[in-house]
Amino acid sequence: MPKTTPIRILHVMKFLYENTDDDHHATISDILLYLQSVGIEANRRIISSDIEHLLDFGCDIIEIKSTQNRYNIGQRPFELAELKMLVDAV
């Protein structure tokens, strides 16, 4: 059974959250490879549209324009150092 659009958008967001930060970026090709690995068919135009929808929703996605645009998550609810401090406190 093919996955629906909301599932694809959630997978795009999941990929960006798990694989990008200020020092690590992802291209649409990277996202497409990930989606294929989880059984979701898409193309460059669809992924660009999904990223636009996420931006419209308020997700902090940074786009670096180049020959092959690169994307990464901007601000997160907690930075790594903050999470480590919370774990140590518990």
JSON list of C-alpha atoms in Angstrom, two decimals:
[
{"chain": "A", "resi": 1, "resn": "MET", "atom": "CA", "xyz": [0.00, 0.00, 0.00]},
{"chain": "A", "resi": 2, "resn": "PRO", "atom": "CA", "xyz": [1.54, 3.39, -0.99]},
{"chain": "A", "resi": 3, "resn": "LYS", "atom": "CA", "xyz": [2.28, 5.86, 1.75]},
{"chain": "A", "resi": 4, "resn": "THR", "atom": "CA", "xyz": [0.21, 9.04, 1.82]},
{"chain": "A", "resi": 5, "resn": "THR", "atom": "CA", "xyz": [1.46, 12.61, 1.52]},
{"chain": "A", "resi": 6, "resn": "PRO", "atom": "CA", "xyz": [1.29, 13.38, 5.27]},
{"chain": "A", "resi": 7, "resn": "ILE", "atom": "CA", "xyz": [3.48, 10.35, 5.96]},
{"chain": "A", "resi": 8, "resn": "ARG", "atom": "CA", "xyz": [5.99, 11.50, 3.32]},
{"chain": "A", "resi": 9, "resn": "ILE", "atom": "CA", "xyz": [6.17, 14.99, 4.80]},
{"chain": "A", "resi": 10, "resn": "LEU", "atom": "CA", "xyz": [6.69, 13.54, 8.27]},
{"chain": "A", "resi": 11, "resn": "HIS", "atom": "CA", "xyz": [9.49, 11.35, 6.94]},
{"chain": "A", "resi": 12, "resn": "VAL", "atom": "CA", "xyz": [11.14, 14.38, 5.30]},
{"chain": "A", "resi": 13, "resn": "MET", "atom": "CA", "xyz": [11.01, 16.19, 8.65]},
{"chain": "A", "resi": 14, "resn": "LYS", "atom": "CA", "xyz": [12.31, 13.14, 10.51]},
{"chain": "A", "resi": 15, "resn": "PHE", "atom": "CA", "xyz": [15.23, 12.81, 8.09]},
{"chain": "A", "resi": 16, "resn": "LEU", "atom": "CA", "xyz": [16.17, 16.47, 8.46]},
{"chain": "A", "resi": 17, "resn": "TYR", "atom": "CA", "xyz": [15.95, 16.34, 12.28]},
{"chain": "A", "resi": 18, "resn": "GLU", "atom": "CA", "xyz": [18.02, 13.17, 12.55]},
{"chain": "A", "resi": 19, "resn": "ASN", "atom": "CA", "xyz": [20.64, 13.91, 9.90]},
{"chain": "A", "resi": 20, "resn": "THR", "atom": "CA", "xyz": [21.21, 17.66, 9.69]},
{"chain": "A", "resi": 21, "resn": "ASP", "atom": "CA", "xyz": [22.44, 20.53, 11.82]},
{"chain": "A", "resi": 22, "resn": "ASP", "atom": "CA", "xyz": [24.46, 23.71, 11.30]},
{"chain": "A", "resi": 23, "resn": "ASP", "atom": "CA", "xyz": [27.47, 21.67, 10.15]},
{"chain": "A", "resi": 24, "resn": "HIS", "atom": "CA", "xyz": [25.68, 18.87, 8.26]},
{"chain": "A", "resi": 25, "resn": "HIS", "atom": "CA", "xyz": [23.35, 19.56, 5.37]},
{"chain": "A", "resi": 26, "resn": "ALA", "atom": "CA", "xyz": [21.18, 17.38, 3.15]},
{"chain": "A", "resi": 27, "resn": "THR", "atom": "CA", "xyz": [20.32, 17.71, -0.51]},
{"chain": "A", "resi": 28, "resn": "ILE", "atom": "CA", "xyz": [17.06, 16.72, -2.13]},
{"chain": "A", "resi": 29, "resn": "SER", "atom": "CA", "xyz": [18.95, 13.70, -3.52]},
{"chain": "A", "resi": 30, "resn": "ASP", "atom": "CA", "xyz": [19.80, 12.65, 0.06]},
{"chain": "A", "resi": 31, "resn": "ILE", "atom": "CA", "xyz": [16.16, 12.97, 1.07]},
{"chain": "A", "resi": 32, "resn": "LEU", "atom": "CA", "xyz": [15.00, 11.01, -1.98]},
{"chain": "A", "resi": 33, "resn": "LEU", "atom": "CA", "xyz": [17.41, 8.15, -1.17]},
{"chain": "A", "resi": 34, "resn": "TYR", "atom": "CA", "xyz": [16.10, 8.03, 2.40]},
{"chain": "A", "resi": 35, "resn": "LEU", "atom": "CA", "xyz": [12.48, 8.01, 1.23]},
{"chain": "A", "resi": 36, "resn": "GLN", "atom": "CA", "xyz": [13.21, 5.18, -1.20]},
{"chain": "A", "resi": 37, "resn": "SER", "atom": "CA", "xyz": [14.80, 3.20, 1.65]},
{"chain": "A", "resi": 38, "resn": "VAL", "atom": "CA", "xyz": [11.53, 3.41, 3.62]},
{"chain": "A", "resi": 39, "resn": "GLY", "atom": "CA", "xyz": [9.38, 2.56, 0.59]},
{"chain": "A", "resi": 40, "resn": "ILE", "atom": "CA", "xyz": [8.12, 6.03, -0.33]},
{"chain": "A", "resi": 41, "resn": "GLU", "atom": "CA", "xyz": [8.18, 7.17, -3.96]},
{"chain": "A", "resi": 42, "resn": "ALA", "atom": "CA", "xyz": [8.79, 10.85, -4.66]},
{"chain": "A", "resi": 43, "resn": "ASN", "atom": "CA", "xyz": [10.62, 13.20, -7.00]},
{"chain": "A", "resi": 44, "resn": "ARG", "atom": "CA", "xyz": [12.57, 16.45, -6.67]},
{"chain": "A", "resi": 45, "resn": "ARG", "atom": "CA", "xyz": [9.54, 18.65, -7.29]},
{"chain": "A", "resi": 46, "resn": "ILE", "atom": "CA", "xyz": [7.50, 16.87, -4.62]},
{"chain": "A", "resi": 47, "resn": "ILE", "atom": "CA", "xyz": [10.29, 17.12, -2.02]},
{"chain": "A", "resi": 48, "resn": "SER", "atom": "CA", "xyz": [10.73, 20.84, -2.76]},
{"chain": "A", "resi": 49, "resn": "SER", "atom": "CA", "xyz": [6.99, 21.27, -2.25]},
{"chain": "A", "resi": 50, "resn": "ASP", "atom": "CA", "xyz": [7.10, 19.27, 1.00]},
{"chain": "A", "resi": 51, "resn": "ILE", "atom": "CA", "xyz": [9.90, 21.51, 2.33]},
{"chain": "A", "resi": 52, "resn": "GLU", "atom": "CA", "xyz": [7.84, 24.59, 1.41]},
{"chain": "A", "resi": 53, "resn": "HIS", "atom": "CA", "xyz": [4.86, 23.14, 3.33]},
{"chain": "A", "resi": 54, "resn": "LEU", "atom": "CA", "xyz": [7.09, 22.53, 6.37]},
{"chain": "A", "resi": 55, "resn": "LEU", "atom": "CA", "xyz": [8.36, 26.11, 6.17]},
{"chain": "A", "resi": 56, "resn": "ASP", "atom": "CA", "xyz": [4.78, 27.41, 5.91]},
{"chain": "A", "resi": 57, "resn": "PHE", "atom": "CA", "xyz": [3.93, 25.34, 8.99]},
{"chain": "A", "resi": 58, "resn": "GLY", "atom": "CA", "xyz": [6.72, 27.08, 10.90]},
{"chain": "A", "resi": 59, "resn": "CYS", "atom": "CA", "xyz": [9.55, 24.54, 10.84]},
{"chain": "A", "resi": 60, "resn": "ASP", "atom": "CA", "xyz": [12.97, 26.18, 11.01]},
{"chain": "A", "resi": 61, "resn": "ILE", "atom": "CA", "xyz": [14.56, 24.75, 7.87]},
{"chain": "A", "resi": 62, "resn": "ILE", "atom": "CA", "xyz": [17.58, 26.60, 6.49]},
{"chain": "A", "resi": 63, "resn": "GLU", "atom": "CA", "xyz": [18.10, 26.53, 2.72]},
{"chain": "A", "resi": 64, "resn": "ILE", "atom": "CA", "xyz": [21.55, 27.14, 1.29]},
{"chain": "A", "resi": 65, "resn": "LYS", "atom": "CA", "xyz": [21.13, 27.94, -2.38]},
{"chain": "A", "resi": 66, "resn": "SER", "atom": "CA", "xyz": [23.75, 26.45, -4.68]},
{"chain": "A", "resi": 67, "resn": "THR", "atom": "CA", "xyz": [23.93, 24.17, -7.70]},
{"chain": "A", "resi": 68, "resn": "GLN", "atom": "CA", "xyz": [22.29, 21.55, -5.54]},
{"chain": "A", "resi": 69, "resn": "ASN", "atom": "CA", "xyz": [20.41, 23.32, -2.74]},
{"chain": "A", "resi": 70, "resn": "ARG", "atom": "CA", "xyz": [21.27, 22.10, 0.75]},
{"chain": "A", "resi": 71, "resn": "TYR", "atom": "CA", "xyz": [18.95, 22.03, 3.74]},
{"chain": "A", "resi": 72, "resn": "ASN", "atom": "CA", "xyz": [19.33, 21.72, 7.47]},
{"chain": "A", "resi": 73, "resn": "ILE", "atom": "CA", "xyz": [17.28, 22.19, 10.59]},
{"chain": "A", "resi": 74, "resn": "GLY", "atom": "CA", "xyz": [17.91, 25.55, 12.22]},
{"chain": "A", "resi": 75, "resn": "GLN", "atom": "CA", "xyz": [16.93, 25.93, 15.84]},
{"chain": "A", "resi": 76, "resn": "ARG", "atom": "CA", "xyz": [15.80, 22.88, 17.75]},
{"chain": "A", "resi": 77, "resn": "PRO", "atom": "CA", "xyz": [13.75, 22.75, 20.94]},
{"chain": "A", "resi": 78, "resn": "PHE", "atom": "CA", "xyz": [16.91, 21.58, 22.74]},
{"chain": "A", "resi": 79, "resn": "GLU", "atom": "CA", "xyz": [20.52, 21.78, 21.61]},
{"chain": "A", "resi": 80, "resn": "LEU", "atom": "CA", "xyz": [22.83, 18.82, 22.26]},
{"chain": "A", "resi": 81, "resn": "ALA", "atom": "CA", "xyz": [24.59, 20.55, 25.17]},
{"chain": "A", "resi": 82, "resn": "GLU", "atom": "CA", "xyz": [21.23, 21.30, 26.80]},
{"chain": "A", "resi": 83, "resn": "LEU", "atom": "CA", "xyz": [20.12, 17.67, 26.45]},
{"chain": "A", "resi": 84, "resn": "LYS", "atom": "CA", "xyz": [23.38, 16.45, 28.02]},
{"chain": "A", "resi": 85, "resn": "MET", "atom": "CA", "xyz": [22.88, 18.82, 30.93]},
{"chain": "A", "resi": 86, "resn": "LEU", "atom": "CA", "xyz": [19.32, 17.55, 31.43]},
{"chain": "A", "resi": 87, "resn": "VAL", "atom": "CA", "xyz": [20.51, 13.91, 31.36]},
{"chain": "A", "resi": 88, "resn": "ASP", "atom": "CA", "xyz": [23.24, 14.70, 33.90]},
{"chain": "A", "resi": 89, "resn": "ALA", "atom": "CA", "xyz": [20.72, 16.45, 36.14]},
{"chain": "A", "resi": 90, "resn": "VAL", "atom": "CA", "xyz": [18.47, 13.38, 36.19]}
]
